[in-house]
Coordinates of C-alpha atoms in Angstrom, one line a residue:
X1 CA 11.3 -14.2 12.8
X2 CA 9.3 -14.5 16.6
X3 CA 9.8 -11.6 18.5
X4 CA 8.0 -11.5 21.9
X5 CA 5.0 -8.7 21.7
X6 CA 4.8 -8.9 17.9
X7 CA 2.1 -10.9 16.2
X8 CA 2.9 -13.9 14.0
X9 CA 1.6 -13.4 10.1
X10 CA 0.3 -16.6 8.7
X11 CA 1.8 -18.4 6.0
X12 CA 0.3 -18.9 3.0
X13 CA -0.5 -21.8 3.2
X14 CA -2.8 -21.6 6.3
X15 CA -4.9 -18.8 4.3
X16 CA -4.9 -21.2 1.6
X17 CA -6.4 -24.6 3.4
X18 CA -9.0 -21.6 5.4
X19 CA -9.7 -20.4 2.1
X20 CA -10.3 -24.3 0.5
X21 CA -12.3 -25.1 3.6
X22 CA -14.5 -22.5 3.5
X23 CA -15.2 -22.8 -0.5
X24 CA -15.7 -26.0 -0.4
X25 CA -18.6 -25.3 2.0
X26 CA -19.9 -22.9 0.2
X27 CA -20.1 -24.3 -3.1
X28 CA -19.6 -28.0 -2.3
X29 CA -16.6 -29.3 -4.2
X30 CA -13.1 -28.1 -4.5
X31 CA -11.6 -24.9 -5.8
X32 CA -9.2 -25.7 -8.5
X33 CA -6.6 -22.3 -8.5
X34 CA -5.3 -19.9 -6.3
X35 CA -3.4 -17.0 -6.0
X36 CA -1.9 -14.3 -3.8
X37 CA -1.1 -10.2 -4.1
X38 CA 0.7 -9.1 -0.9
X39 CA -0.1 -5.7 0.7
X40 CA 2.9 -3.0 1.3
X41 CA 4.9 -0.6 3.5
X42 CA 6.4 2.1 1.9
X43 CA 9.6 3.0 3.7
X44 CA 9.7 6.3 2.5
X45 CA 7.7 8.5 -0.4
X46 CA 4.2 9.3 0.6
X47 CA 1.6 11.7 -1.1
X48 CA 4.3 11.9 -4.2
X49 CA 3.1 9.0 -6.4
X50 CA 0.5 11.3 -8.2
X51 CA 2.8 14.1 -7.9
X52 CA 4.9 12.0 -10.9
X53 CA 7.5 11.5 -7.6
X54 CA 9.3 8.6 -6.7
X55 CA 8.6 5.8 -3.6
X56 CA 10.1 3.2 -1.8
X57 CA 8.2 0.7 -0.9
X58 CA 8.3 -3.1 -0.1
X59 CA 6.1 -5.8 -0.2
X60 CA 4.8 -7.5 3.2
X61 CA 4.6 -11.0 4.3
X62 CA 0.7 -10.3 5.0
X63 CA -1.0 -11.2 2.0
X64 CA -4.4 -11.9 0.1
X65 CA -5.6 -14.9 -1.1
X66 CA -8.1 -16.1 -3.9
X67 CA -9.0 -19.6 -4.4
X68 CA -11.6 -20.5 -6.7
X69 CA -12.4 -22.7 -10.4
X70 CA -14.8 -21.9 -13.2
X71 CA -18.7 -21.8 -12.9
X72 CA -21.0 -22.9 -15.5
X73 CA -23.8 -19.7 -16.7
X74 CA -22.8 -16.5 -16.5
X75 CA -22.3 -15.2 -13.1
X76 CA -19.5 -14.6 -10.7
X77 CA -20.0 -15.9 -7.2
X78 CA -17.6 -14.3 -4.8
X79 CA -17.7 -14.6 -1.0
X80 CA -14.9 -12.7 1.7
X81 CA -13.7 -14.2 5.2
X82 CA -12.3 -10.7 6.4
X83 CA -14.0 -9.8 9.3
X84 CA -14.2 -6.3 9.1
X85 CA -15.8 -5.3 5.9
X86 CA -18.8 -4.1 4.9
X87 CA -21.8 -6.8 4.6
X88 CA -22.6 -8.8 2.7
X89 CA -20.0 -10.9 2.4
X90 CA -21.0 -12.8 -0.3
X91 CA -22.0 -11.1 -3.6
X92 CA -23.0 -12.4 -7.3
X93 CA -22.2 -10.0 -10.5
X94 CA -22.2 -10.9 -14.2
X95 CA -19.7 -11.1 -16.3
X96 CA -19.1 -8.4 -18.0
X97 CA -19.9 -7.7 -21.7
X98 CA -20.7 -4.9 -23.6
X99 CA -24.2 -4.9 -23.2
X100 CA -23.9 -5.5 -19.6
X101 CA -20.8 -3.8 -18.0
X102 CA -20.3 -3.7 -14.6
X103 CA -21.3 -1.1 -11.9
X104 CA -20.2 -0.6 -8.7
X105 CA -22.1 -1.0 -5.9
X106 CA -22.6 -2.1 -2.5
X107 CA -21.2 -3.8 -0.9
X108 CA -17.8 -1.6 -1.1
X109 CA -15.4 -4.2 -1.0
X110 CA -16.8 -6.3 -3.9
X111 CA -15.6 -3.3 -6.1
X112 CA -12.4 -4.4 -6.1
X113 CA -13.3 -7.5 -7.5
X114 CA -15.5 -5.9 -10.0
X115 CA -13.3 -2.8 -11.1
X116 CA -10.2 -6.3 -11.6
X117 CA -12.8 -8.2 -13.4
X118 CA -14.1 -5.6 -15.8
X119 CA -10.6 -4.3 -16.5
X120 CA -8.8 -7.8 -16.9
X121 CA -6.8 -7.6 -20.4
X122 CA -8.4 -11.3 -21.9
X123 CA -11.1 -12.9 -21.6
X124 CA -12.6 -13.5 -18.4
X125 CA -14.7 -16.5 -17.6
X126 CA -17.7 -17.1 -14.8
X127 CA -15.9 -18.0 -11.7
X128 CA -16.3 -19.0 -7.9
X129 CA -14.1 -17.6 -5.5
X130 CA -13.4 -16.9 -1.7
X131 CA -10.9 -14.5 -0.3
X132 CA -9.2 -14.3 2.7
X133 CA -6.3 -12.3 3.8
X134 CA -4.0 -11.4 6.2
X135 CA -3.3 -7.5 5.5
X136 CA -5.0 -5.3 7.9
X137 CA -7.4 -3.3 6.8
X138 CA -7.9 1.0 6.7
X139 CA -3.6 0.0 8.1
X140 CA -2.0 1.9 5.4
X141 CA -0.1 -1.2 3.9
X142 CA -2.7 -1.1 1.1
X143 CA -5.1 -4.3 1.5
X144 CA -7.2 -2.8 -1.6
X145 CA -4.3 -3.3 -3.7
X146 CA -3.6 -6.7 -2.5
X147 CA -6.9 -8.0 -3.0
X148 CA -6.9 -6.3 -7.0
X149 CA -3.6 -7.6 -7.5
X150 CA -4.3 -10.8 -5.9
X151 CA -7.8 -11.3 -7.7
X152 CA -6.2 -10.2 -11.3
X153 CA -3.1 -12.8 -10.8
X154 CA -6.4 -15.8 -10.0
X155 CA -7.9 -14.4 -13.2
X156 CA -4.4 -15.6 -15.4
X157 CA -4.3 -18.9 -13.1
X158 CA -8.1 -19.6 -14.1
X159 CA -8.0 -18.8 -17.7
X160 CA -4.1 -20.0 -17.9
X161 CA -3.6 -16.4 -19.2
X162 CA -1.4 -13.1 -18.7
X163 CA 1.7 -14.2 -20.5
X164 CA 1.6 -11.9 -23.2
X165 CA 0.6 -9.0 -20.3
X166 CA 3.6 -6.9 -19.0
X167 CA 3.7 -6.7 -15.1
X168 CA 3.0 -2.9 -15.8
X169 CA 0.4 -3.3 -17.5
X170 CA -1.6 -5.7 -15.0
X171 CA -0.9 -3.2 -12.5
X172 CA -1.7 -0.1 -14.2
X173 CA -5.1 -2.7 -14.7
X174 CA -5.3 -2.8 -11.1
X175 CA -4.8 1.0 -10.8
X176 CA -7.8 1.8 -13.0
X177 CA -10.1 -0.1 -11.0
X178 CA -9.8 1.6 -8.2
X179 CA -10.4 4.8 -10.2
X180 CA -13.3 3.4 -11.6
X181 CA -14.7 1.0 -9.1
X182 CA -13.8 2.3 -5.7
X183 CA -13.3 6.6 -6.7
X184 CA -10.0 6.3 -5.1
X185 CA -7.3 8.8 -7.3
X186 CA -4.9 6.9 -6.4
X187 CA -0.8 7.0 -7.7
X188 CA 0.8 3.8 -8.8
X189 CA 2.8 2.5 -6.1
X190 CA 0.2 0.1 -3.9
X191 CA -0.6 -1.7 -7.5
X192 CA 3.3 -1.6 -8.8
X193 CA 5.0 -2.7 -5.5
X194 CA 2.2 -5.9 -4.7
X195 CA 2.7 -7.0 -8.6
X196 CA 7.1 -6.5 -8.7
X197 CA 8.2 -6.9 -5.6
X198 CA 10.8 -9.5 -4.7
X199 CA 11.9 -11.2 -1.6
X200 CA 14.8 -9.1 0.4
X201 CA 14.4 -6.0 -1.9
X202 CA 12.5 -3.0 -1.3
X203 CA 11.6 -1.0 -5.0
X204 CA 12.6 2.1 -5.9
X205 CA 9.7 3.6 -8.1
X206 CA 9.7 6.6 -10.6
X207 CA 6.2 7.5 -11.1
X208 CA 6.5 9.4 -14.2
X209 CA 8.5 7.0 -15.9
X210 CA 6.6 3.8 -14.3
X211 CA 10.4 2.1 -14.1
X212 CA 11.3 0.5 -10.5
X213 CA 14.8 -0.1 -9.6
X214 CA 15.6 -3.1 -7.0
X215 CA 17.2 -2.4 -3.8
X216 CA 18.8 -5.2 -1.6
X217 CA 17.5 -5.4 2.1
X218 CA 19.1 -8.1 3.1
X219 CA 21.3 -7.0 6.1
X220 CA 20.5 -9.8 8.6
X221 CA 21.0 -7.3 11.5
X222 CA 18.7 -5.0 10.2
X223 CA 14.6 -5.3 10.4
X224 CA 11.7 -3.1 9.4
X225 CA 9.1 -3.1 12.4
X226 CA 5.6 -2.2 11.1
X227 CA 2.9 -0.7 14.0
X228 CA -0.6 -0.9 13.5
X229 CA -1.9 2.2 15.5
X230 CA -5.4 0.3 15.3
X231 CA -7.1 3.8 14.9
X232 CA -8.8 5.1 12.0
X233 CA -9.9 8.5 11.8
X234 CA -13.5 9.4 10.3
X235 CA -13.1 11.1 7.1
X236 CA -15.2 13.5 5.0
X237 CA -13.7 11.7 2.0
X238 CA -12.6 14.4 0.4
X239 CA -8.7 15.0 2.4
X240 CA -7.0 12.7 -0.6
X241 CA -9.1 14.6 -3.6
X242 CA -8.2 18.0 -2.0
X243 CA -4.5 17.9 -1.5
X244 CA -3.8 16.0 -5.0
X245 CA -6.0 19.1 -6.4
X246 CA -3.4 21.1 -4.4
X247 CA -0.6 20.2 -5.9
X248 CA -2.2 19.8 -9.3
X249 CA -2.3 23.9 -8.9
X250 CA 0.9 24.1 -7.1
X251 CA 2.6 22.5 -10.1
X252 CA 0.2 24.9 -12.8
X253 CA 1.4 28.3 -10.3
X254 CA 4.6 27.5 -11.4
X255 CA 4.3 26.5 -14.6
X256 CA 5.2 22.9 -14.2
X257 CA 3.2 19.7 -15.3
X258 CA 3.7 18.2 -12.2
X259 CA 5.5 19.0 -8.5
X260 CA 8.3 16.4 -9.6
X261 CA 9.7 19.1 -12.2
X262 CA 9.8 21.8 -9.3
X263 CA 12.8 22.7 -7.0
X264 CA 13.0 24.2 -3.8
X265 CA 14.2 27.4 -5.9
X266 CA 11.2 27.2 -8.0
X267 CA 9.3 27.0 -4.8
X268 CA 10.6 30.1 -3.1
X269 CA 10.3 32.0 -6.4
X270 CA 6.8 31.9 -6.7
X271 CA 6.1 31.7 -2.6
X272 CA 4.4 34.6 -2.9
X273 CA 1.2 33.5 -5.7
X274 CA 0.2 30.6 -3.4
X275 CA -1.7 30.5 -0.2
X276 CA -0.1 29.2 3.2
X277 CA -1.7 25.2 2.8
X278 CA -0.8 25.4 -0.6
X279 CA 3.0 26.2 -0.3
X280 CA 3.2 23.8 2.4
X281 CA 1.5 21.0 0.4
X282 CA 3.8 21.7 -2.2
X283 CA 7.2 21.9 -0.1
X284 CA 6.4 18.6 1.4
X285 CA 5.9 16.9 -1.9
X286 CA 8.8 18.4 -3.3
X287 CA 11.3 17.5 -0.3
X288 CA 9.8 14.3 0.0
X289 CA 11.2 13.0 -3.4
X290 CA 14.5 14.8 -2.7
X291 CA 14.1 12.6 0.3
X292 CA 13.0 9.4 -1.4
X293 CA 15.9 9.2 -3.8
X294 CA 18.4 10.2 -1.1
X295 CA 17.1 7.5 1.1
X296 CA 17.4 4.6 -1.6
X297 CA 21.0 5.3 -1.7
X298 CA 21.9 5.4 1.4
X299 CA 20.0 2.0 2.1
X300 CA 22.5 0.8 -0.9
X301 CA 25.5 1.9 1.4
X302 CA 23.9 0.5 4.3
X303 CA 23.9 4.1 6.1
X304 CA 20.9 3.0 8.1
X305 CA 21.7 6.4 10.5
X306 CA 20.9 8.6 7.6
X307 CA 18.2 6.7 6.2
X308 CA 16.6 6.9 9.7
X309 CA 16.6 10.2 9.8
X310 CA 15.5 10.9 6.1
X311 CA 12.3 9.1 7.7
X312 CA 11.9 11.2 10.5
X313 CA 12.1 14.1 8.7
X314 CA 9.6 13.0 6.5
X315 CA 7.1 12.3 9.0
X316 CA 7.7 15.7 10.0
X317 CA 6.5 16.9 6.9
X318 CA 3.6 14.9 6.5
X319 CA 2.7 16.3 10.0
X320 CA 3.3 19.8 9.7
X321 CA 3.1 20.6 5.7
X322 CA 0.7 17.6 4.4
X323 CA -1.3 17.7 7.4
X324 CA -2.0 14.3 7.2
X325 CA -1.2 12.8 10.8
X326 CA -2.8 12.1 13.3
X327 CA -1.6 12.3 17.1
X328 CA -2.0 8.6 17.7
X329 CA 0.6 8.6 14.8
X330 CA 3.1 11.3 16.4
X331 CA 2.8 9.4 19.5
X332 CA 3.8 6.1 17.9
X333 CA 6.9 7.7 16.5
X334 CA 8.2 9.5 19.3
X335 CA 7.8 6.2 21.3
X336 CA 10.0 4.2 18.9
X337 CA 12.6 7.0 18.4
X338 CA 13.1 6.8 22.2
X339 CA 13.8 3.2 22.1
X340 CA 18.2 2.1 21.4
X341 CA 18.9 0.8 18.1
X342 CA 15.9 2.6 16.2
X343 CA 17.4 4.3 13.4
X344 CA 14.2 6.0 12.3
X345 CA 10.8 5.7 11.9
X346 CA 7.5 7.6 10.0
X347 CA 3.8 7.2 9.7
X348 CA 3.0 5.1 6.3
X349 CA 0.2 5.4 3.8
X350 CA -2.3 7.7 3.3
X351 CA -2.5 9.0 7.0
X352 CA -5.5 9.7 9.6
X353 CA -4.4 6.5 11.3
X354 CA -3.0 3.2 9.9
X355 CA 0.8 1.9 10.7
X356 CA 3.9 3.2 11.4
X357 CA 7.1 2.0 9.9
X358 CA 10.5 1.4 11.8
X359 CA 14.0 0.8 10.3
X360 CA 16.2 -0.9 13.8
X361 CA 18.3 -3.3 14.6
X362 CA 17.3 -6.6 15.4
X363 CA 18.6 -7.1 18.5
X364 CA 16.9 -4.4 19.6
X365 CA 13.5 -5.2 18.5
X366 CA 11.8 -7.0 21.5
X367 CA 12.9 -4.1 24.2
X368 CA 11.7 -1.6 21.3
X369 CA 8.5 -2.9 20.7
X370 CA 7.9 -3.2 25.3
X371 CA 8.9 0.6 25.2
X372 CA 5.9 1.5 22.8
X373 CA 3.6 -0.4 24.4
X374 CA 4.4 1.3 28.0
X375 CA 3.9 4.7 25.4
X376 CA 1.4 4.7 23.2
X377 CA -2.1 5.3 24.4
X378 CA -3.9 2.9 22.6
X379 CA -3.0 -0.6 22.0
X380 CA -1.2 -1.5 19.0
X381 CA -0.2 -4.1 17.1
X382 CA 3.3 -4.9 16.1
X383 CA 4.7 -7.1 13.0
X384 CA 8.4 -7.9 12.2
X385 CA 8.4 -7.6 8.4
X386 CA 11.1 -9.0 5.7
X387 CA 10.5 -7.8 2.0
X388 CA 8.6 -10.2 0.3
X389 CA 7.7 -11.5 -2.7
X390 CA 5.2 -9.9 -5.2
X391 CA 2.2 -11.9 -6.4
X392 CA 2.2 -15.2 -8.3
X393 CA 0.0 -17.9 -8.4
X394 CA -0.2 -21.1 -6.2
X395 CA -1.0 -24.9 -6.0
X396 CA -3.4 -26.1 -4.3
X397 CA -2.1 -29.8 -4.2

């Protein structure tokens, strides 16, 4: 869909022949397989993954891509197009074996690679590779995840295996390499949506029992408008770590294993034994799955009005009880909830900066997207987004 002021995605196949072009150059002859793991918005359902919660996402149009064939010796030679990682952008690694398992390292994006490659379920072979990709990065629509996802569904293309592999599984693969490889805690989702997701369906996730549940997003008068804020706040690192320990203890105050066994009540009751950020960690984790569930059923109904403001209220909470906004964020929210025919919209991802996600009618995207321009005080960057398809692998004839 070409809306004025929002940016066009490339297809596929454009990162594709970029991709060819540049390994050929590289390593002077032609790749032989290639593959794809999109990145993802999550419409609603943040910070409740590893809380055990459930979340809504959908997979984007903006993808990664891997082309490559197999190497002779023992060595993986990997090099990135994306612009705004860390350098170098070429790196070389072994393959693992026992005797030699894989560290990570520098540079930080090749630990993606690495954590996918050590944690592939088969037998992985030496390989050349180039990536390139069209999901912004440090955007909240989860470009690590694409790039694992998108590497691991190569690895099956190169080695003609995975059949015997579950989807979960591959992802939950995916999942521990960015425990291991990049010390992100993260929850399931980013892996589970870029691996499942299909085209005109957002997923409905349960995190504790790993099952996702298809949702049709199909209404042709309906869109999802995701904003790229195009800020990203300076972290000490330790934000994620701290508030997943929060509501680690939350859960243990009040005797639960995790905050998706506690209630409201349950909350209230023991008010009292936890401390002010605690409580309010807590109460938006708690909500925000209330929220989540409500919200997948009303998109089933097509109640886009109460959807829209199940999203607002859950920005709210992210805001004020998660703390994990930023005003560049709350300004890009307020802008598009002033605009006719938004029905609701929320910051996405981890927070601190990133994208926001809007739920409005078509017809009213262009005049929407002029009004948060004239708004906001940065400059952002606007995509019209229909939920895609999840990864798979693709020919290069």
């Amino acid at each position: 869909m070409e809306v004025v002021g929002s940016t066009k995605i490339p297809a596929v196949s454009e990162l594709v022949s970029k991709a060819k072009a540049a390994f050929v150059d590289k390593f002077g002859c032609e790749p032989q397989c290639a593959a794809y793991g999109p990145g993802r918005v999550n419409l609603i359902g943040e910070h409740t993954d590893y809380n055990e919660g459930f979340v809504f996402p959908m997979a984007l149009p903006q993808v990664t891509v891997v082309v490559g064939k197999k190497s002779e010796g023992n060595v993986c030679r990997v090099l990135t197009l994306a612009e705004s990682v860390d350098e170098p952008k070429y790196v070389e690694f072994p393959v693992p074996s026992a005797e030699t398992p894989l560290k990570p390292g520098s540079p930080k994006w090749a630990n993606y690679v690495k954590g996918v490659v050590a944690n592939y379920i088969g037998s992985v072979v030496p390989f050349d590779a180039v990536v390139v990709s069209s999901v912004p990065l440090g955007g909240g629509v989860s470009s690590s995840a694409s790039l694992e996802v998108a590497t691991y569904t190569f690895l099956d293309a190169l080695t003609n295996g995975g059949a015997d592999v579950s989807k979960k599984d591959k992802a939950l693969a995916c999942q521990k390499a960015e425990h291991e490889y990049a010390g992100m805690p993260c929850g399931i989702m980013d892996q589970f949506i870029s691996v499942m997701g299909q085209e005109g369906h957002a997923l409905l996730i349960d995190c504790r029992s790993m099952e996702g549940k298809l949702v049709p997003m199909n209404d042709p008068n309906v869109v999802v408008l995701v904003t790229n804020s195009n800020v990203k706040h300076e972290l000490t690192g330790s934000e994620y770590p701290t508030r997943k320990k929060q509501c680690e203890v939350a859960a243990k105050v009040m005797g639960k294993k995790s905050l998706r066994e506690a209630s409201m009540k349950d909350l209230e009751e023991f008010k009292e034994k936890l401390d002010d950020v605690m409580y309010r960690r807590a109460r938006h984790v708690i909500g925000e799955i209330i929220r989540t569930e409500e919200a997948a059923k009303c998109l089933e109904q097509g109640d886009y009005t109460r959807f829209g403001k199940l999203m607002v209220e859950s920005h709210n909470a992210l805001r004020d009880d998660y703390e994990v906004s930023c005003p560049e964020l709350d300004e890009l929210v307020v802008a598009a909830m002033e605009a006719e025919g938004v029905f609701g919209s929320r910051m996405t991802g981890g927070g601190f900066g990133g994208c926001t996600v809007t739920l409005l009618k078509k017809e009213a995207v262009e005049k929407a997207i002029q009004h948060i321009q004239k708004r906001y005080s940065q400059t952002a960057t606007f995509y019209v987004c229909p939920p895609a398809a999840g990864a798979a692998p693709l020919s290069l004839s």
